[in-house]
């Protein structure tokens, strides 16, 4: 009886909902809608698809259980791809955290001149299209003696290198583009972090006679820890999701799989083999791998500790 | 009041613009909608067509003119759209999967065709052209029809044969005092190559390290390296012999090198052949179309001959590459018959097929026009290569008709096996001398057997 009375009461209260109360929901609705449509729905769909095999050129499918996952385990290209992206992620993290952090520290220093010029110059690469930059770098990494990088190494008496056709140099090429492209962005993250470091800490360190290096290692670095964690997390995600640059360099068939990444395999399965079930399975597998790596990284950096 | 409404409008605008991306878009983004000017009237049937090559569309516009002249009561108008390579396959695959959005006519490149043809019976999203093609079949080179046949149905016909030939840089041979006409076997080719290198310093040949180098050498031995049920046969003597020959030309006899840029269609290779860095190359005849565009210095300086052989009885050519024009299953039912008849006419009609040479510069698929004097009349190709070359070219096509093999690329797992050869075998044996051809092919065989189990 009492619940019925409560329900009867609702219409009266509904009238009281004002525009001010609706407005917040309306403002977040674009995000909520796009999140549901472009993230939540595809994610659920991908999980479902990974247990299915689509019948070509129809909307029919059959359930295949774990067969797609079994195929992932015997696919030698998958493991080559995983090894490639793991190495790529490692190198980008090793280079793209300390270097931009140091540059940000220099740019932020009161002794540096032309700050905005340096900032803009470093930021420009990220504004260029990945595809166009990839094509330009592809020509620069040409195996011919006239390629930009071969002309450079020739200065040291080194014979022309087949940059994009050998495992080591191919990885170098990929990491090189990443460094060229992302140094500026990461620097901006660190710069914004630096602005939040209280000036008093530096001042009191100076009073205690700390050198510039000591200030960098004992004040700046620890104070930037949240930014480091953020940059590391997005670097890992981006590293494992690598697609554009190797696709421009080699398409889906790189010699001896030196440029194969997991996302390239997903693209190949979906759009070249018309095997959407397997493509989804690769995607789901990658999802779990990145998740585990990120969890481990956050755990190691102590983000789950309550006291932090 | 205005102030209150403004945020609301802005919020709605944001939501709407975000969702606009989901709006129904029945036509793909295109670069050029280069259709002929004549506006279609009511009694003209409009057929939509996508192609990744603009001149293919031009070919179809002219074929439509020929058709309309011959069929006043069944007029067609081609509404063509040029969709760039890559995007066209994604659009087509999606449209044919979801059942809407595909054009009536579609150009499908041979490497992509497997996806559409190698599916369970009843699932091919294209219409069979058997009946429409019947009047033309006796005149067509069947090697160009077979690749597009599945479950007993023909789904399209090529724009060309793509007969692999040897193209010679005549002035280099003159300079070396050598006559390429004396070459019959690969041994002759190697011997002359050594003289060529000695006398001019130029390589005899540059080798494609994709598949245009190796496939013709396998096909000329009447061999298929993928069995009919989709199993690899890479450790066979024929496959090894073909690869060994290429390997030895580079690393033993030193008369060849890998094409700069590694493959036939690369800017670096165009420049090298144009500059006379190598005296010959083997390539499908459609490669001729590249010369006027990107190797202009070879104007009037090219000669053509058959592929040398390993031994008597080998094929002296092999067809490679290609694009079929298919009718999709999304054509309006009332237009289906007209679409099929028109497409068959566009490829198979005598006058239309001549345009494969006069307009496109390809080796036409009708064997009965090879000796037609009209083929020597002025056309972009004849103007560039010269009448003498054109005569040599068509005589050769006529001569090697029965000696043109091909690798069947539509067998199950063909795509997977080809990809593995390009990625693993060629880099290890041709691009670098890391493994012997026999070792590399045996290793590939072992891996593929395990994966395709």
XYZ file of C-alpha atoms in Angstrom:
761
model
C 0.000 0.000 0.000
C 2.691 2.419 0.992
C 4.650 1.914 -2.227
C 1.546 2.654 -4.261
C 1.122 5.931 -2.481
C 4.719 6.743 -3.251
C 4.209 6.035 -6.951
C 1.106 8.160 -7.029
C 3.185 10.920 -5.560
C 5.681 10.969 -8.431
C 3.766 12.947 -11.059
C 3.536 15.895 -8.715
C 7.280 15.882 -8.080
C 8.112 15.472 -11.772
C 6.730 18.914 -12.530
C 9.344 20.391 -10.276
C 12.236 19.276 -12.490
C 13.680 22.502 -13.792
C 15.787 23.310 -16.807
C 18.753 23.736 -14.521
C 18.358 20.141 -13.424
C 18.186 18.832 -16.991
C 21.029 20.932 -18.320
C 23.916 18.910 -16.815
C 22.538 15.694 -18.296
C 22.098 17.389 -21.623
C 25.671 18.629 -21.549
C 27.141 15.228 -20.813
C 24.773 13.479 -23.217
C 27.022 13.825 -26.298
C 29.745 11.978 -24.439
C 27.397 9.372 -22.978
C 25.784 8.732 -26.349
C 29.046 8.537 -28.232
C 30.509 6.351 -25.489
C 27.588 3.929 -25.726
C 27.493 3.907 -29.525
C 31.181 3.958 -30.351
C 32.740 2.186 -27.355
C 30.393 0.121 -25.224
C 28.381 -1.426 -28.055
C 31.391 -2.329 -30.263
C 33.191 -3.757 -27.230
C 30.327 -6.086 -26.348
C 29.918 -6.934 -30.021
C 33.631 -7.729 -30.401
C 33.494 -10.140 -27.465
C 30.493 -11.888 -28.995
C 32.086 -11.997 -32.439
C 35.213 -13.638 -31.069
C 33.193 -16.791 -30.467
C 31.611 -16.716 -33.920
C 32.464 -17.385 -37.507
C 30.624 -15.141 -39.967
C 29.268 -16.695 -43.141
C 30.752 -14.578 -45.958
C 28.426 -11.967 -47.502
C 25.501 -12.583 -45.226
C 24.571 -11.523 -41.727
C 24.551 -15.182 -40.620
C 27.101 -16.716 -38.304
C 27.848 -19.925 -36.522
C 29.097 -20.344 -32.975
C 32.568 -21.824 -32.949
C 33.317 -21.721 -29.233
C 36.994 -21.207 -28.498
C 38.182 -22.199 -31.963
C 39.205 -18.644 -32.897
C 41.334 -18.451 -29.748
C 42.947 -21.786 -30.634
C 43.854 -20.272 -34.012
C 45.482 -17.290 -32.314
C 47.702 -19.671 -30.365
C 49.040 -21.422 -33.481
C 49.363 -18.252 -35.591
C 53.097 -17.603 -35.845
C 52.431 -14.093 -37.140
C 50.569 -13.199 -33.970
C 53.604 -13.905 -31.837
C 55.898 -12.035 -34.243
C 53.500 -9.105 -34.029
C 53.344 -9.242 -30.242
C 57.131 -9.345 -29.994
C 57.364 -6.368 -32.379
C 54.910 -4.184 -30.473
C 56.429 -5.179 -27.128
C 59.876 -4.069 -28.309
C 58.427 -0.931 -29.868
C 56.577 -0.059 -26.667
C 59.705 -0.675 -24.613
C 61.828 1.654 -26.744
C 59.222 4.396 -26.966
C 58.791 4.353 -23.191
C 62.536 4.318 -22.567
C 63.059 7.323 -24.863
C 59.793 9.221 -24.824
C 59.598 9.757 -21.069
C 63.056 10.931 -19.948
C 63.859 12.966 -23.066
C 60.676 15.103 -23.190
C 60.841 15.466 -19.405
C 64.366 16.815 -19.623
C 63.456 19.109 -22.515
C 60.474 20.402 -20.533
C 62.768 21.069 -17.572
C 65.147 23.039 -19.825
C 62.337 24.935 -21.549
C 60.789 25.756 -18.190
C 64.066 27.077 -16.791
C 64.188 30.821 -16.325
C 67.517 30.960 -18.189
C 66.106 29.580 -21.463
C 65.323 32.061 -24.225
C 62.804 31.726 -27.112
C 60.635 29.375 -25.039
C 57.572 29.565 -27.258
C 59.662 29.036 -30.394
C 61.190 25.831 -28.986
C 57.791 24.654 -27.791
C 56.193 25.247 -31.203
C 59.031 23.638 -33.140
C 58.813 20.490 -31.044
C 55.041 20.439 -31.263
C 54.748 20.824 -35.050
C 55.367 17.118 -35.961
C 52.200 15.960 -34.220
C 50.148 18.283 -36.428
C 51.273 16.589 -39.637
C 49.268 13.654 -40.953
C 50.710 10.293 -39.920
C 50.241 8.990 -43.435
C 52.068 11.873 -45.094
C 54.860 11.796 -42.535
C 55.062 8.016 -43.045
C 55.448 8.390 -46.803
C 58.149 11.040 -46.397
C 60.040 8.856 -43.914
C 59.633 5.871 -46.210
C 61.565 7.770 -48.879
C 64.123 8.964 -46.346
C 64.682 5.349 -45.263
C 65.090 4.172 -48.877
C 67.635 1.396 -49.442
C 69.097 3.332 -52.381
C 72.307 5.301 -51.798
C 70.324 8.509 -52.419
C 68.002 8.031 -49.416
C 68.418 10.715 -46.751
C 69.519 8.303 -44.028
C 71.896 6.471 -46.365
C 73.458 9.776 -47.372
C 73.897 10.540 -43.698
C 75.558 7.220 -42.807
C 77.723 7.535 -45.932
C 79.411 10.496 -44.211
C 80.842 7.923 -41.815
C 81.892 5.606 -44.601
C 79.023 3.148 -44.041
C 77.573 1.337 -47.083
C 73.896 1.879 -47.959
C 71.653 0.217 -45.380
C 68.416 -1.615 -46.276
C 66.617 0.260 -43.520
C 63.120 -1.088 -43.957
C 64.159 -4.627 -44.812
C 66.076 -5.779 -41.742
C 64.660 -6.312 -38.260
C 66.950 -3.984 -36.264
C 66.879 -1.032 -38.633
C 63.137 -1.426 -39.225
C 62.508 -1.087 -35.490
C 64.869 1.893 -35.457
C 62.801 3.511 -38.221
C 59.542 2.976 -36.308
C 60.951 4.293 -33.022
C 62.572 7.211 -34.845
C 59.213 8.370 -36.231
C 57.589 7.939 -32.820
C 60.277 10.058 -31.167
C 60.063 12.716 -33.870
C 56.303 12.799 -33.557
C 55.585 12.507 -29.856
C 58.464 14.317 -28.134
C 56.601 17.633 -28.373
C 53.328 16.296 -27.022
C 54.935 14.562 -24.074
C 56.943 17.721 -23.413
C 53.676 19.680 -23.139
C 52.354 17.156 -20.594
C 55.507 17.533 -18.535
C 55.468 21.324 -18.858
C 51.963 21.450 -17.455
C 53.144 19.194 -14.630
C 56.122 21.441 -13.954
C 53.840 24.433 -13.510
C 52.287 22.661 -10.545
C 55.604 22.108 -8.747
C 55.703 24.705 -5.945
C 58.462 27.241 -6.555
C 59.280 27.243 -2.815
C 60.721 23.736 -3.072
C 63.323 24.920 -5.542
C 64.019 28.016 -3.517
C 64.613 26.110 -0.317
C 66.773 23.593 -2.217
C 68.828 26.483 -3.536
C 69.256 27.783 -0.017
C 70.535 24.321 0.932
C 73.016 24.548 -1.962
C 71.466 22.002 -4.366
C 72.819 21.971 -7.938
C 70.601 22.066 -11.048
C 70.951 18.317 -11.543
C 70.125 17.604 -7.924
C 67.015 19.740 -8.218
C 65.980 17.821 -11.357
C 66.445 14.402 -9.783
C 65.242 15.085 -6.255
C 62.480 17.627 -6.762
C 61.264 17.678 -10.367
C 61.213 13.933 -11.028
C 59.299 12.892 -7.872
C 56.855 15.779 -8.243
C 56.145 14.736 -11.835
C 55.295 11.151 -10.873
C 51.568 11.458 -11.726
C 52.451 12.817 -15.160
C 55.001 10.043 -15.680
C 52.361 7.452 -14.837
C 49.915 9.071 -17.244
C 52.435 9.278 -20.107
C 53.589 5.721 -19.473
C 50.015 4.430 -19.547
C 49.125 6.115 -22.825
C 52.503 5.138 -24.321
C 51.868 1.481 -23.562
C 48.374 1.618 -25.017
C 49.554 3.488 -28.113
C 52.566 1.199 -28.542
C 50.484 -1.965 -28.538
C 47.957 -0.358 -30.898
C 50.637 0.613 -33.450
C 49.254 0.585 -36.994
C 49.706 3.681 -39.199
C 53.466 3.904 -39.619
C 54.140 0.224 -40.346
C 51.088 0.135 -42.626
C 52.489 3.015 -44.672
C 55.958 1.418 -44.741
C 54.995 -2.141 -45.611
C 51.236 -2.549 -45.976
C 50.178 -5.822 -44.381
C 53.107 -7.828 -45.749
C 56.454 -6.805 -44.331
C 59.540 -8.903 -45.077
C 59.915 -11.576 -42.410
C 57.170 -9.876 -40.401
C 59.502 -7.115 -39.213
C 56.696 -4.550 -39.406
C 53.740 -6.719 -38.468
C 51.745 -5.465 -35.497
C 48.684 -6.930 -33.842
C 46.420 -4.215 -35.277
C 47.806 -4.881 -38.759
C 46.818 -8.539 -38.286
C 43.341 -7.450 -37.201
C 43.009 -5.294 -40.313
C 44.269 -8.140 -42.498
C 41.870 -10.686 -41.002
C 38.876 -8.387 -41.351
C 39.479 -6.671 -44.653
C 41.707 -9.026 -46.599
C 40.502 -12.435 -45.427
C 36.919 -11.363 -44.665
C 37.285 -13.238 -41.383
C 35.653 -10.905 -38.874
C 35.385 -13.541 -36.163
C 39.138 -14.042 -36.111
C 39.755 -10.283 -36.326
C 37.567 -9.771 -33.260
C 39.392 -12.550 -31.423
C 42.743 -10.863 -32.095
C 41.244 -7.610 -30.812
C 39.939 -9.201 -27.638
C 43.286 -10.904 -27.046
C 45.111 -7.597 -27.495
C 42.648 -5.950 -25.114
C 43.500 -8.414 -22.347
C 47.234 -8.200 -22.976
C 47.272 -4.393 -22.789
C 45.057 -4.529 -19.731
C 47.440 -6.891 -17.925
C 50.510 -4.842 -18.882
C 48.870 -1.619 -17.697
C 47.733 -3.222 -14.442
C 51.241 -4.498 -13.759
C 52.696 -1.113 -14.526
C 50.253 0.693 -12.237
C 50.847 -1.845 -9.506
C 54.622 -1.494 -9.771
C 54.328 2.289 -9.676
C 52.248 1.961 -6.562
C 49.076 3.541 -7.839
C 46.857 1.026 -6.070
C 48.399 1.730 -2.672
C 45.835 3.353 -0.401
C 48.214 5.793 1.197
C 49.212 7.459 -2.064
C 15.413 33.812 -21.480
C 17.791 33.904 -24.438
C 20.663 33.064 -22.157
C 18.921 29.912 -21.004
C 18.078 28.701 -24.453
C 21.548 29.222 -25.897
C 23.276 26.493 -23.856
C 20.475 24.102 -24.730
C 20.823 24.795 -28.430
C 24.567 24.383 -28.191
C 24.235 21.092 -26.369
C 21.789 19.747 -28.935
C 24.036 20.962 -31.734
C 26.967 19.087 -30.221
C 24.974 15.890 -29.966
C 23.684 16.248 -33.503
C 27.077 16.918 -35.054
C 28.538 13.951 -33.192
C 25.829 11.686 -34.469
C 25.969 13.063 -37.988
C 28.745 10.610 -38.680
C 26.227 7.791 -38.311
C 23.910 9.246 -40.925
C 23.084 7.067 -43.878
C 25.501 7.677 -46.682
C 24.714 5.556 -49.661
C 27.551 6.775 -51.858
C 31.209 6.378 -50.980
C 33.584 9.300 -50.775
C 35.181 9.627 -54.159
C 37.912 11.697 -55.683
C 36.404 12.195 -59.116
C 32.888 11.635 -60.328
C 34.051 11.815 -63.908
C 30.956 10.721 -65.803
C 30.065 11.579 -69.395
C 27.986 14.707 -69.846
C 24.855 13.280 -71.545
C 21.986 13.399 -69.047
C 20.036 10.138 -68.911
C 16.393 10.279 -70.022
C 13.592 7.987 -68.846
C 14.085 5.232 -71.409
C 17.779 4.909 -70.580
C 18.796 2.483 -67.854
C 21.364 3.945 -65.483
C 23.957 1.468 -64.207
C 26.293 2.550 -61.412
C 29.911 1.402 -61.508
C 32.976 1.706 -59.257
C 36.530 1.321 -60.406
C 39.934 2.086 -58.920
C 41.286 2.981 -62.393
C 39.880 6.044 -64.128
C 40.698 4.808 -67.625
C 38.664 1.646 -66.938
C 35.645 3.895 -66.447
C 36.493 5.732 -69.666
C 36.592 2.316 -71.349
C 33.093 1.568 -70.084
C 31.706 4.948 -71.173
C 32.906 4.244 -74.698
C 31.655 0.660 -74.544
C 28.245 2.079 -73.588
C 28.329 4.254 -76.718
C 29.063 1.170 -78.840
C 26.302 -0.779 -77.090
C 23.743 2.032 -77.467
C 24.492 2.285 -81.186
C 23.831 -1.425 -81.607
C 20.862 -1.665 -79.207
C 18.578 1.351 -79.692
C 15.812 -0.236 -77.590
C 18.065 -1.159 -74.643
C 19.984 2.021 -73.890
C 22.381 2.198 -70.953
C 24.108 5.034 -69.164
C 27.119 4.328 -66.957
C 27.244 6.364 -63.786
C 30.893 5.736 -62.936
C 32.753 6.569 -59.761
C 36.482 6.419 -59.282
C 37.162 5.102 -55.779
C 40.820 4.895 -54.729
C 42.535 1.557 -54.213
C 42.076 0.301 -50.671
C 38.962 2.301 -49.980
C 37.144 0.577 -52.857
C 37.724 -2.875 -51.310
C 36.594 -1.811 -47.866
C 33.478 -0.141 -49.271
C 32.651 -3.077 -51.503
C 33.181 -5.698 -48.807
C 30.937 -3.803 -46.384
C 28.245 -3.089 -48.970
C 28.090 -6.703 -50.125
C 28.074 -7.994 -46.542
C 25.249 -5.804 -45.280
C 23.268 -6.168 -48.511
C 23.018 -2.544 -49.590
C 25.130 0.288 -50.958
C 27.008 -1.637 -53.654
C 27.073 -0.400 -57.257
C 25.589 -2.401 -60.148
C 28.954 -2.977 -61.835
C 32.267 -3.348 -60.073
C 35.901 -3.787 -61.071
C 37.499 -6.466 -58.885
C 41.263 -6.934 -59.033
C 42.408 -10.552 -59.226
C 44.135 -10.468 -55.840
C 40.841 -9.379 -54.232
C 38.620 -11.688 -56.250
C 39.357 -14.720 -54.082
C 37.462 -13.112 -51.205
C 34.290 -12.954 -53.281
C 34.585 -16.201 -55.232
C 36.118 -18.582 -52.719
C 32.992 -18.782 -50.573
C 30.443 -21.572 -50.071
C 28.132 -22.138 -53.065
C 25.198 -19.743 -52.994
C 27.147 -17.063 -51.157
C 28.964 -15.423 -54.078
C 27.573 -11.868 -53.990
C 27.871 -11.518 -57.778
C 25.708 -12.626 -60.701
C 26.914 -15.381 -63.073
C 27.650 -14.152 -66.602
C 27.614 -17.581 -68.315
C 24.629 -16.982 -70.613
C 25.545 -13.416 -71.470
C 29.117 -14.410 -72.302
C 28.185 -17.467 -74.361
C 28.331 -15.712 -77.786
C 31.815 -14.330 -77.076
C 33.487 -17.280 -75.359
C 34.808 -18.958 -78.554
C 36.906 -15.848 -79.210
C 38.220 -15.205 -75.698
C 41.544 -16.379 -74.311
C 40.186 -18.752 -71.667
C 43.192 -18.236 -69.394
C 41.559 -14.855 -68.680
C 38.133 -16.278 -67.927
C 39.100 -19.265 -65.764
C 40.447 -17.264 -62.803
C 37.036 -15.669 -62.354
C 35.122 -18.925 -62.483
C 33.735 -20.450 -59.282
C 31.301 -23.322 -58.695
C 30.988 -23.661 -62.489
C 29.923 -20.044 -63.004
C 31.836 -17.249 -64.729
C 31.574 -14.037 -62.715
C 33.613 -11.720 -64.914
C 36.204 -11.276 -67.613
C 39.524 -9.439 -67.563
C 40.595 -6.258 -69.338
C 43.675 -8.007 -70.706
C 45.597 -11.256 -70.904
C 48.552 -9.990 -68.918
C 50.810 -12.311 -70.915
C 54.276 -12.269 -69.395
C 56.912 -11.307 -71.977
C 60.547 -10.325 -72.092
C 61.018 -6.620 -72.797
C 64.427 -5.704 -74.179
C 66.226 -2.365 -74.266
C 67.236 -2.524 -77.941
C 70.002 0.087 -77.854
C 71.849 -1.772 -75.073
C 71.797 -4.934 -77.190
C 73.026 -2.948 -80.210
C 75.801 -1.452 -78.123
C 76.873 -4.901 -76.925
C 76.574 -6.363 -80.421
C 74.145 -9.008 -79.166
C 70.891 -10.308 -80.641
C 68.231 -11.235 -78.096
C 66.423 -13.269 -80.812
C 69.034 -15.978 -80.299
C 67.804 -16.618 -76.760
C 65.713 -19.772 -76.444
C 66.528 -21.244 -73.037
C 67.419 -19.729 -69.688
C 70.958 -21.006 -70.216
C 71.171 -18.906 -73.399
C 69.794 -15.976 -71.435
C 72.458 -16.306 -68.748
C 75.285 -16.706 -71.284
C 74.180 -13.605 -73.162
C 73.728 -11.792 -69.869
C 77.358 -12.389 -68.988
C 78.436 -10.914 -72.349
C 76.089 -7.979 -71.830
C 77.576 -7.179 -68.450
C 81.115 -7.586 -69.753
C 80.568 -5.324 -72.752
C 78.258 -2.619 -71.430
C 78.438 -2.880 -67.640
C 74.642 -3.083 -67.523
C 72.826 -5.889 -65.742
C 71.020 -8.262 -68.078
C 67.884 -8.186 -65.947
C 66.434 -6.912 -62.699
C 64.237 -9.280 -60.699
C 60.933 -8.574 -59.023
C 61.067 -9.968 -55.486
C 57.330 -10.019 -55.074
C 55.677 -12.674 -57.227
C 55.873 -11.286 -60.759
C 59.399 -12.697 -60.960
C 58.752 -16.183 -59.653
C 55.183 -17.015 -60.721
C 55.861 -17.071 -64.510
C 58.837 -19.399 -64.015
C 56.695 -21.816 -62.017
C 53.731 -21.577 -64.389
C 55.882 -22.196 -67.440
C 56.685 -25.640 -66.030
C 52.924 -26.441 -65.989
C 52.952 -26.499 -62.193
C 50.637 -25.174 -59.463
C 52.256 -24.690 -56.067
C 48.878 -24.780 -54.298
C 46.962 -28.025 -54.720
C 43.290 -27.949 -55.616
C 42.299 -28.578 -52.019
C 44.469 -25.695 -50.813
C 47.603 -27.480 -49.647
C 51.039 -25.912 -50.300
C 53.480 -27.773 -52.575
C 56.446 -25.489 -52.129
C 59.109 -28.162 -51.668
C 58.490 -29.524 -55.161
C 61.302 -29.597 -57.772
C 59.462 -27.126 -60.033
C 59.065 -24.481 -57.325
C 62.682 -24.871 -56.223
C 64.033 -24.839 -59.780
C 62.282 -21.543 -60.555
C 63.564 -19.847 -57.432
C 67.039 -21.323 -57.836
C 67.294 -19.805 -61.320
C 66.483 -16.340 -59.996
C 68.834 -16.780 -57.060
C 71.698 -17.932 -59.282
C 71.245 -15.071 -61.739
C 71.935 -12.707 -58.857
C 74.397 -14.523 -56.618
C 76.168 -17.018 -58.905
C 76.255 -15.540 -62.415
C 75.918 -11.956 -61.222
C 73.981 -10.877 -64.320
C 70.992 -9.674 -62.324
C 70.077 -7.754 -59.242
C 66.863 -7.288 -57.315
C 64.800 -4.458 -58.753
C 65.489 -1.224 -56.918
C 62.357 -0.725 -54.817
C 62.111 -4.553 -54.824
C 59.163 -4.818 -57.148
C 58.021 -4.211 -60.689
C 55.765 -1.285 -59.872
C 58.092 0.924 -57.871
C 59.370 4.379 -58.718
C 62.950 3.242 -58.206
C 62.568 0.428 -60.700
C 60.934 2.660 -63.312
C 63.905 5.034 -63.054
C 66.433 2.192 -63.323
C 64.931 0.666 -66.472
C 64.357 4.084 -67.999
C 68.032 4.944 -67.474
C 69.274 1.749 -69.096
C 70.643 0.195 -65.897
C 69.418 -3.203 -67.028
C 68.896 -4.597 -70.503
C 65.690 -6.567 -70.021
C 62.890 -7.514 -67.702
C 60.046 -9.974 -67.714
C 56.655 -8.523 -66.954
C 52.989 -8.938 -67.868
C 52.052 -7.075 -71.054
C 49.970 -4.537 -69.123
C 53.281 -3.169 -67.888
C 53.522 -1.513 -71.325
C 50.966 1.011 -70.107
C 53.617 2.360 -67.652
C 56.226 3.222 -70.275
C 54.714 6.377 -71.808
C 53.867 7.658 -68.324
C 56.984 6.935 -66.306
C 59.744 5.601 -68.620
C 59.558 8.104 -71.490
C 63.215 7.730 -72.498
C 62.493 4.255 -73.843
C 60.236 5.606 -76.594
C 60.818 3.599 -79.771
C 63.647 1.679 -78.113
C 61.806 -1.372 -76.825
C 61.680 -4.877 -78.271
C 59.631 -7.816 -77.084
C 60.121 -11.579 -77.092
C 58.817 -14.715 -75.395
C 60.032 -15.987 -72.018
C 63.076 -18.242 -72.331
C 62.376 -21.834 -71.228
C 64.024 -24.390 -68.963
C 63.494 -27.130 -71.521
C 61.410 -27.893 -74.610
C 57.711 -28.185 -73.833
C 57.669 -25.368 -71.262
C 55.211 -22.515 -71.680
C 56.776 -19.435 -73.229
C 54.453 -17.114 -71.363
C 52.120 -17.005 -68.416
C 49.351 -14.601 -67.600
C 49.530 -12.526 -64.461
C 47.509 -9.841 -62.732
C 44.117 -8.723 -63.938
C 40.820 -7.123 -63.088
C 37.367 -8.491 -63.795
C 34.197 -6.492 -64.124
C 31.338 -8.126 -62.248
C 27.642 -7.470 -61.780
C 26.736 -7.393 -58.097
C 23.697 -9.099 -56.635
C 22.402 -5.665 -55.635
C 21.523 -4.631 -59.192
C 17.762 -3.966 -59.496
C 16.108 -7.240 -60.634
C 14.569 -5.552 -63.694
C 18.009 -4.316 -64.794
C 19.948 -7.522 -64.094
C 19.672 -9.020 -67.562
C 20.618 -5.781 -69.277
C 23.583 -5.298 -66.921
C 24.860 -8.826 -67.627
C 24.438 -8.490 -71.397
C 26.125 -5.109 -71.401
C 29.129 -6.173 -69.311
C 29.669 -9.253 -71.472
C 29.464 -7.033 -74.565
C 31.853 -4.455 -73.105
C 34.566 -7.062 -72.638
C 33.809 -9.558 -75.379
C 32.520 -7.575 -78.374
C 35.126 -7.320 -81.120
C 35.089 -3.527 -81.410
C 34.957 -3.034 -77.660
C 37.825 -5.470 -77.064
C 39.990 -3.499 -79.498
C 39.827 -0.594 -77.066
C 41.744 -2.768 -74.600
C 44.740 -1.974 -76.805
C 43.805 1.311 -78.484
C 42.569 3.021 -75.313
C 44.129 1.132 -72.408
C 47.360 -0.101 -74.010
C 46.790 -3.691 -72.765
C 47.017 -7.040 -74.575
C 43.365 -7.668 -75.533
C 41.530 -10.804 -74.455
C 40.098 -11.635 -77.923
C 42.569 -13.713 -79.915
C 40.845 -13.016 -83.267
C 41.864 -9.348 -83.233
C 45.592 -9.919 -82.739
C 46.197 -9.882 -86.489
C 43.675 -7.148 -87.296
C 45.391 -4.224 -89.108
C 43.378 -1.830 -86.950
C 45.663 -2.718 -84.050
C 48.563 -1.037 -85.853
C 46.620 2.182 -86.515
C 47.691 5.261 -84.548
C 46.871 4.988 -80.847
C 48.742 6.185 -77.765
C 50.560 2.841 -77.535
C 51.468 2.602 -81.230
C 52.614 6.227 -81.253
C 54.948 5.589 -78.343
C 56.362 2.155 -79.136
C 56.250 2.360 -82.928
C 54.467 0.229 -85.538
C 57.337 -2.239 -85.709
C 57.036 -2.985 -81.987
C 53.245 -3.283 -82.204
C 53.632 -5.786 -85.051
C 56.177 -7.784 -83.032
C 53.899 -7.641 -79.981
C 50.781 -8.951 -81.728
C 52.705 -11.603 -83.658
C 54.060 -12.801 -80.350
C 50.634 -12.803 -78.701
C 49.296 -14.867 -81.597
C 52.240 -17.241 -81.453
C 52.170 -17.944 -77.701
C 48.396 -18.303 -77.362
C 48.611 -22.008 -76.621
C 51.763 -21.591 -74.568
C 50.423 -19.211 -71.926
C 50.202 -20.819 -68.516
C 49.022 -19.215 -65.290
C 49.092 -19.705 -61.563
C 45.592 -20.393 -60.260
C 45.255 -17.836 -57.475
C 41.698 -18.735 -56.524
C 42.426 -22.007 -54.767
C 41.674 -22.270 -51.051
C 44.424 -20.721 -48.871
C 46.099 -19.215 -51.972
C 46.160 -15.793 -50.344
C 47.764 -17.084 -47.160
C 50.406 -19.100 -49.037
C 51.265 -16.246 -51.430
C 51.615 -13.868 -48.514
C 53.994 -16.228 -46.744
C 56.197 -16.523 -49.847
C 56.346 -12.734 -50.263
C 57.136 -12.180 -46.602
C 59.502 -15.004 -45.810
C 60.831 -16.846 -48.839
C 61.651 -13.932 -51.153
C 63.404 -11.759 -48.564
C 65.623 -14.657 -47.446
C 66.603 -15.928 -50.893
C 66.325 -13.130 -53.447
C 66.615 -9.864 -51.536
C 69.363 -11.302 -49.339
C 71.363 -14.487 -49.761
C 70.515 -15.806 -46.294
C 69.085 -19.203 -47.242
C 69.202 -21.473 -50.245
C 65.944 -21.617 -52.227
C 65.495 -25.296 -51.303
C 65.908 -24.578 -47.578
C 63.626 -21.546 -47.592
C 60.878 -23.329 -49.509
C 61.105 -26.414 -47.294
C 60.835 -24.270 -44.195
C 57.837 -22.398 -45.631
C 56.208 -25.713 -46.505
C 56.607 -26.936 -42.948
C 55.185 -23.766 -41.357
C 52.254 -23.565 -43.763
C 51.364 -27.237 -43.329
C 51.172 -26.665 -39.594
C 49.105 -23.481 -39.861
C 46.707 -24.690 -42.524
C 46.111 -27.966 -40.761
